[in-house]
CSV table of C-alpha atoms in Angstrom, one decimal:
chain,number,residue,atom,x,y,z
A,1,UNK,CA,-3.8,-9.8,13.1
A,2,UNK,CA,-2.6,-6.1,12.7
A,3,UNK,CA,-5.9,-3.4,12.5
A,4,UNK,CA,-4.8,0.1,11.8
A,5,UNK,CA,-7.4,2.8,12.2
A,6,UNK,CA,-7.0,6.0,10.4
A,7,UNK,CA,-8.7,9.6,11.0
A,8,UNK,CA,-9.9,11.5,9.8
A,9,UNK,CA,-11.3,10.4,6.0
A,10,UNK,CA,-11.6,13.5,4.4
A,11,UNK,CA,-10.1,16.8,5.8
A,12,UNK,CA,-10.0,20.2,4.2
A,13,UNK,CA,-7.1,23.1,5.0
A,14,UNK,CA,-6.1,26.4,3.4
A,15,UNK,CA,-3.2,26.8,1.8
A,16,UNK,CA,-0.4,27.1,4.0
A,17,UNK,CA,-2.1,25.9,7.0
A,18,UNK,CA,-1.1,22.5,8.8
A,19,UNK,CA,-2.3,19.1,8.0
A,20,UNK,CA,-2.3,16.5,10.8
A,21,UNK,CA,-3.8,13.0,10.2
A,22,UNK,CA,-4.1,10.2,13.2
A,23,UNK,CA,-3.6,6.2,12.9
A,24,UNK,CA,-3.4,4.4,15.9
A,25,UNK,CA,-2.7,0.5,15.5
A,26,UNK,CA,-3.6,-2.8,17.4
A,27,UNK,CA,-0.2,-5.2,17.5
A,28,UNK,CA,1.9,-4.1,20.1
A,29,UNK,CA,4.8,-5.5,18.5
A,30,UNK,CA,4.5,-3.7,15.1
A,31,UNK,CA,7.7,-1.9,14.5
A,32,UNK,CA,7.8,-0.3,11.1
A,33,UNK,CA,5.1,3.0,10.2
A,34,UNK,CA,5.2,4.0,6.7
A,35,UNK,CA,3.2,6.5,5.2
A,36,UNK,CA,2.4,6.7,1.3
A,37,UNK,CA,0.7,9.5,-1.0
A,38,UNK,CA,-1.6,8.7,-3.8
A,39,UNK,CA,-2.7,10.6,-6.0
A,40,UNK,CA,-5.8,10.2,-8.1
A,41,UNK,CA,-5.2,7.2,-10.5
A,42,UNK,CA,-2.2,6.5,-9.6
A,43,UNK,CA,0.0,4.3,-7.8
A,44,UNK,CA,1.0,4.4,-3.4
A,45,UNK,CA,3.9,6.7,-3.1
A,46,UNK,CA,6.3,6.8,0.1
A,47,UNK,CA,6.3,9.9,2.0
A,48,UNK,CA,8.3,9.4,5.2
A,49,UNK,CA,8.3,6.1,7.4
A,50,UNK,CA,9.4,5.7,11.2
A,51,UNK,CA,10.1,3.0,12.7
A,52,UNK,CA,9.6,2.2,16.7
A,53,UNK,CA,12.8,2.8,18.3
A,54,UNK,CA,12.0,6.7,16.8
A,55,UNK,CA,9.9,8.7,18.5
A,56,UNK,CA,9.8,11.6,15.5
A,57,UNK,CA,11.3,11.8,11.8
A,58,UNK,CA,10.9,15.1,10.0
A,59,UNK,CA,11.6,15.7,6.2
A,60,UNK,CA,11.1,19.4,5.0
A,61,UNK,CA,7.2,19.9,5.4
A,62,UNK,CA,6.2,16.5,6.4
A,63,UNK,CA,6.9,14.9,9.8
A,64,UNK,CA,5.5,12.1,11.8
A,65,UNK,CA,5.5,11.3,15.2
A,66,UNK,CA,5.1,7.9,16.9
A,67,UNK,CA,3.7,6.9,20.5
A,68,UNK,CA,4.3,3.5,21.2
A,69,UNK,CA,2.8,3.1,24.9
A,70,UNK,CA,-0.4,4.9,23.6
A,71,UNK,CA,0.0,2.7,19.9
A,72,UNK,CA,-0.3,5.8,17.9
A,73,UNK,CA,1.3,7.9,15.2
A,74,UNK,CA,0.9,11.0,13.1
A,75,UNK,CA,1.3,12.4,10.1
A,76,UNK,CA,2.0,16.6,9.9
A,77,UNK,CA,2.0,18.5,6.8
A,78,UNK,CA,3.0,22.1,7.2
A,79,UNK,CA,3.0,25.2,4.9
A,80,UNK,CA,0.3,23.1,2.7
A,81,UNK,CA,0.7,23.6,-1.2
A,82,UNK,CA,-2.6,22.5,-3.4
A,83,UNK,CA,0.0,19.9,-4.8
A,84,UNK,CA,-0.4,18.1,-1.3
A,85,UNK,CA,-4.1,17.3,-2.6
A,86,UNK,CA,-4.4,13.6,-2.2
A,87,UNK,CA,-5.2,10.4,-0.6
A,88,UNK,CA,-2.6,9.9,2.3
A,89,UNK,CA,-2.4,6.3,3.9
A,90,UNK,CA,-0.7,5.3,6.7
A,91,UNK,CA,0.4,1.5,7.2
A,92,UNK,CA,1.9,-1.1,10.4
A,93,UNK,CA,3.8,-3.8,10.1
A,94,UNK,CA,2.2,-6.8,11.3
A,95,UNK,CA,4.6,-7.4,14.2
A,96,UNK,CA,7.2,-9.9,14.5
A,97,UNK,CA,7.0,-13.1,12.7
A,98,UNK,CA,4.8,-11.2,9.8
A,99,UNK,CA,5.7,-9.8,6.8
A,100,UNK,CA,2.7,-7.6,5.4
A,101,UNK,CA,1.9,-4.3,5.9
A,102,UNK,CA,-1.4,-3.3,7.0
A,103,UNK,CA,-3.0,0.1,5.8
A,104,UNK,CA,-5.1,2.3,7.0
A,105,UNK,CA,-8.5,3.1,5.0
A,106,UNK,CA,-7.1,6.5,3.9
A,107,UNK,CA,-7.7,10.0,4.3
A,108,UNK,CA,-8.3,12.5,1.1
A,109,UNK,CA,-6.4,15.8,1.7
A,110,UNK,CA,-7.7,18.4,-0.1
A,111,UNK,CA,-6.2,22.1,-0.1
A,112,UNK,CA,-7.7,25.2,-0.6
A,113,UNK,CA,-5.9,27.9,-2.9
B,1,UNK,CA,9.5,5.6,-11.6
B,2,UNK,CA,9.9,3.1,-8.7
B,3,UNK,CA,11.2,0.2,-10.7
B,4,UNK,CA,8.1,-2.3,-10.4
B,5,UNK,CA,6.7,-3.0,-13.9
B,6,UNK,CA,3.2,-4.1,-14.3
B,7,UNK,CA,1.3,-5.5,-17.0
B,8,UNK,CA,-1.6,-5.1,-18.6
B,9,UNK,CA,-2.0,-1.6,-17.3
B,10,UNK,CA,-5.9,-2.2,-18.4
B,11,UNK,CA,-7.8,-5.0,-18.8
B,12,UNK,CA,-11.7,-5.7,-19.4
B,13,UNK,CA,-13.3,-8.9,-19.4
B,14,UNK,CA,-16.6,-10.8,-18.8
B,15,UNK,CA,-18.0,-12.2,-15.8
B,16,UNK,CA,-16.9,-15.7,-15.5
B,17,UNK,CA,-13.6,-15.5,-17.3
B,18,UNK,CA,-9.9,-15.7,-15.9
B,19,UNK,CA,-6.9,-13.0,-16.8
B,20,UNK,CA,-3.4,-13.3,-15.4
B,21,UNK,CA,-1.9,-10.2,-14.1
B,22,UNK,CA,2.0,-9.9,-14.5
B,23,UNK,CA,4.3,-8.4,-12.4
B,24,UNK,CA,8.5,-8.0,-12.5
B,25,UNK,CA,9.6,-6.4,-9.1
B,26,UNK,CA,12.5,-4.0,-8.2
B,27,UNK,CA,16.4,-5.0,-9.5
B,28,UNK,CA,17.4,-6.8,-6.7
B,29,UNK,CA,14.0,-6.9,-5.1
B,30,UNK,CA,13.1,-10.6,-3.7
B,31,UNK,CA,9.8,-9.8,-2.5
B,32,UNK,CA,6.8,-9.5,-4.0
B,33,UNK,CA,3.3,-8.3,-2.6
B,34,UNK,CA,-0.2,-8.0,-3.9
B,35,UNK,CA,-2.7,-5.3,-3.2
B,36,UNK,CA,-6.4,-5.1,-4.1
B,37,UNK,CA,-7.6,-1.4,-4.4
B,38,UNK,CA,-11.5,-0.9,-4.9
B,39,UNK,CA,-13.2,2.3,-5.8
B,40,UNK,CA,-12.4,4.4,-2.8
B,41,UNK,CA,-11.5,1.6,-0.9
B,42,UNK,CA,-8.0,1.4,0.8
B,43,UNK,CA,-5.4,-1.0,-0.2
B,44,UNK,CA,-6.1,-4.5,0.7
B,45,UNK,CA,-3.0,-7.1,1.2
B,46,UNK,CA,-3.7,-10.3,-1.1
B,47,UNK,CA,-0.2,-12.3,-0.4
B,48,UNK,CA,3.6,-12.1,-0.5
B,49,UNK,CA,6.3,-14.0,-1.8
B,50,UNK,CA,9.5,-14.1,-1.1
B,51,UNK,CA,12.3,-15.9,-3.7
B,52,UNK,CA,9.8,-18.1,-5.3
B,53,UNK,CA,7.5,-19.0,-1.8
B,54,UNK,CA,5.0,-18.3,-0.3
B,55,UNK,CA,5.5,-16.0,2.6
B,56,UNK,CA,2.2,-14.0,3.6
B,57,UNK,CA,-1.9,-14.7,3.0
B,58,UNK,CA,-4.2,-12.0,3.4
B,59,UNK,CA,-7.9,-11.6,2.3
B,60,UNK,CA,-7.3,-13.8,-0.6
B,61,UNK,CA,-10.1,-15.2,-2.3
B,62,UNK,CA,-10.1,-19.1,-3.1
B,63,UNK,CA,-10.5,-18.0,-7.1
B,64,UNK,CA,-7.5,-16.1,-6.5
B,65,UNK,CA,-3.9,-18.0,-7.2
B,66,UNK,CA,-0.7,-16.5,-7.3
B,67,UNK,CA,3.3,-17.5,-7.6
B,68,UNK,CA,6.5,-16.1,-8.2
B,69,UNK,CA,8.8,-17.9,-10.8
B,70,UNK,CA,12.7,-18.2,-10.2
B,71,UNK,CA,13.4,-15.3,-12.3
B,72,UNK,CA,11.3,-13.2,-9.6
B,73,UNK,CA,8.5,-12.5,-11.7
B,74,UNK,CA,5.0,-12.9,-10.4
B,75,UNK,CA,1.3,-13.4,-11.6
B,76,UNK,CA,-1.9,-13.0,-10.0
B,77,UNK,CA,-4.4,-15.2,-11.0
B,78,UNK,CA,-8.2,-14.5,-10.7
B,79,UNK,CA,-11.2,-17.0,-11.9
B,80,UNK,CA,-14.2,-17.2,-12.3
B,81,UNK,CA,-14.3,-13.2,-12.0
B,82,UNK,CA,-17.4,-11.0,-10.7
B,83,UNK,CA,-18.4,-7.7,-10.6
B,84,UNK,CA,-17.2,-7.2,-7.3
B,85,UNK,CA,-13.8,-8.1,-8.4
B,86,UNK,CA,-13.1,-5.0,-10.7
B,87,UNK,CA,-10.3,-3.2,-8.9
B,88,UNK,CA,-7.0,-1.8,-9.2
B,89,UNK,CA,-4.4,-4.4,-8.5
B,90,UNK,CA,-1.0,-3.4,-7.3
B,91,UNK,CA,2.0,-4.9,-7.3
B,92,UNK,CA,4.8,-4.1,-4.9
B,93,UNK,CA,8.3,-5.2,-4.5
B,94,UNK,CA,11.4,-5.0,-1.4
B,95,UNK,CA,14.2,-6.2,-0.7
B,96,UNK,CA,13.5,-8.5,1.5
B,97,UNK,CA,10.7,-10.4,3.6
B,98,UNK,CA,11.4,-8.7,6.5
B,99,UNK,CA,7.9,-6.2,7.7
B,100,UNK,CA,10.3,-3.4,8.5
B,101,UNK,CA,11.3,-3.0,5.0
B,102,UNK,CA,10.4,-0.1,2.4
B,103,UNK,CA,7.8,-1.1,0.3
B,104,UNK,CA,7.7,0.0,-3.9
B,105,UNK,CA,4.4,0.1,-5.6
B,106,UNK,CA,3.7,-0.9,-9.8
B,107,UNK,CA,1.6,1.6,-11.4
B,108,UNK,CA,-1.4,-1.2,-10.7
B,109,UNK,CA,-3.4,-2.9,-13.1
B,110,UNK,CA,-7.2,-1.6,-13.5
B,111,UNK,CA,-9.3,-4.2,-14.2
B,112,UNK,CA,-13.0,-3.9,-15.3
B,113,UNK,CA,-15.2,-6.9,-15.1
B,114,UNK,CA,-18.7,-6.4,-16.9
């Protein structure tokens, strides 16, 4: 099955310096990379998602960035507020003929006033 | 708000006993997932259904049962319950079975086993 790797765990920026947090995947055949937000408590939120005919999707602060050959993808958070303090996980679909997603362990953003 | 109600929002029980966690996805939503979440643990699948079948198995454990009625409802099952079963349990809906689809999580449903 799918494995996605995610680094790093924790990672600590000032304010209004970039954020950039790695996954890399297994199935070659995975087409769908979400990425969700959680904060303490509560529930998986979606942030941005590409999928693999995409090579980058930006939204305001947050973009991601996807190499397929190399079975990686990114996640960059610019101009970081403290409200970007949480637990980001990224996530792969399970390729074709699956229907799960598979996460990543997570990685707890915290920013620095 | 993303539309996915779960219930109870808290539950404790005893080692041994069973609780049925209840979940009513997304308007329109045929798909339903389950997550287990421990204490800073990532989000582990459980299983999927999509309109009223089974369509996905992950780490599920054998004291685990779940379905998904033909209003679209599901419940999560658990027996038998350890310790090592407290977690947060999510629910998530989409619109269809399809991997490529958006995702929605429920609030979740902490439960505390003691």
């Amino acid at each position: 099955g799918e494995n996605v790797e995610q680094h790093p765990s924790t990672l600590s920026v000032q304010e209004g310096d970039s954020a950039v947090i790695k996954c890399t995947y297994s199935d070659s055949a995975s087409n769908y990379f979400p990425w969700y937000k959680q904060e303490l408590g509560k529930r998986p939120q979606l942030i941005i998602d590409i999928r693999s005919n995409v090579g980058e999707k930006k939204d305001q602060r947050i973009a991601v960035t996807l190499n397929k050959t190399a079975k990686h993808f990114s996640l960059h958070i610019t101009e970081t507020q403290p409200e970007d303090s949480a637990v980001y996980f990224c996530a792969a679909s399970s390729g074709a003929g699956s229907y799960q997603l598979t996460f990543g362990k997570g990685t707890k953003l915290s920013v620095i006033p | 708000d993303s539309g996915v109600t779960q219930t109870p929002k808290h539950l404790i029980t005893a080692t041994g006993q069973r609780v049925t966690l209840r979940c009513s996805p997304r308007s329109g939503d045929l798909s339903v997932y389950w997550y287990q979440q421990s204490l800073d643990q990532g989000l582990q699948f459980l299983i999927q259904y999509y309109n009223g079948e089974e369509r996905a198995k992950g780490n599920i454990l054998e004291r685990f049962s779940a379905q998904q009625f033909p209003d679209l409802h599901s419940e999560l099952n658990l027996s038998s319950l350890e310790l090592g079963d407290s977690a947060l349990y999510f629910c998530a809906s989409s619109v269809v079975a399809d991997s490529g689809n958006t995702i929605y999580f429920g609030e979740g449903s902490w439960l505390t086993v003691v």
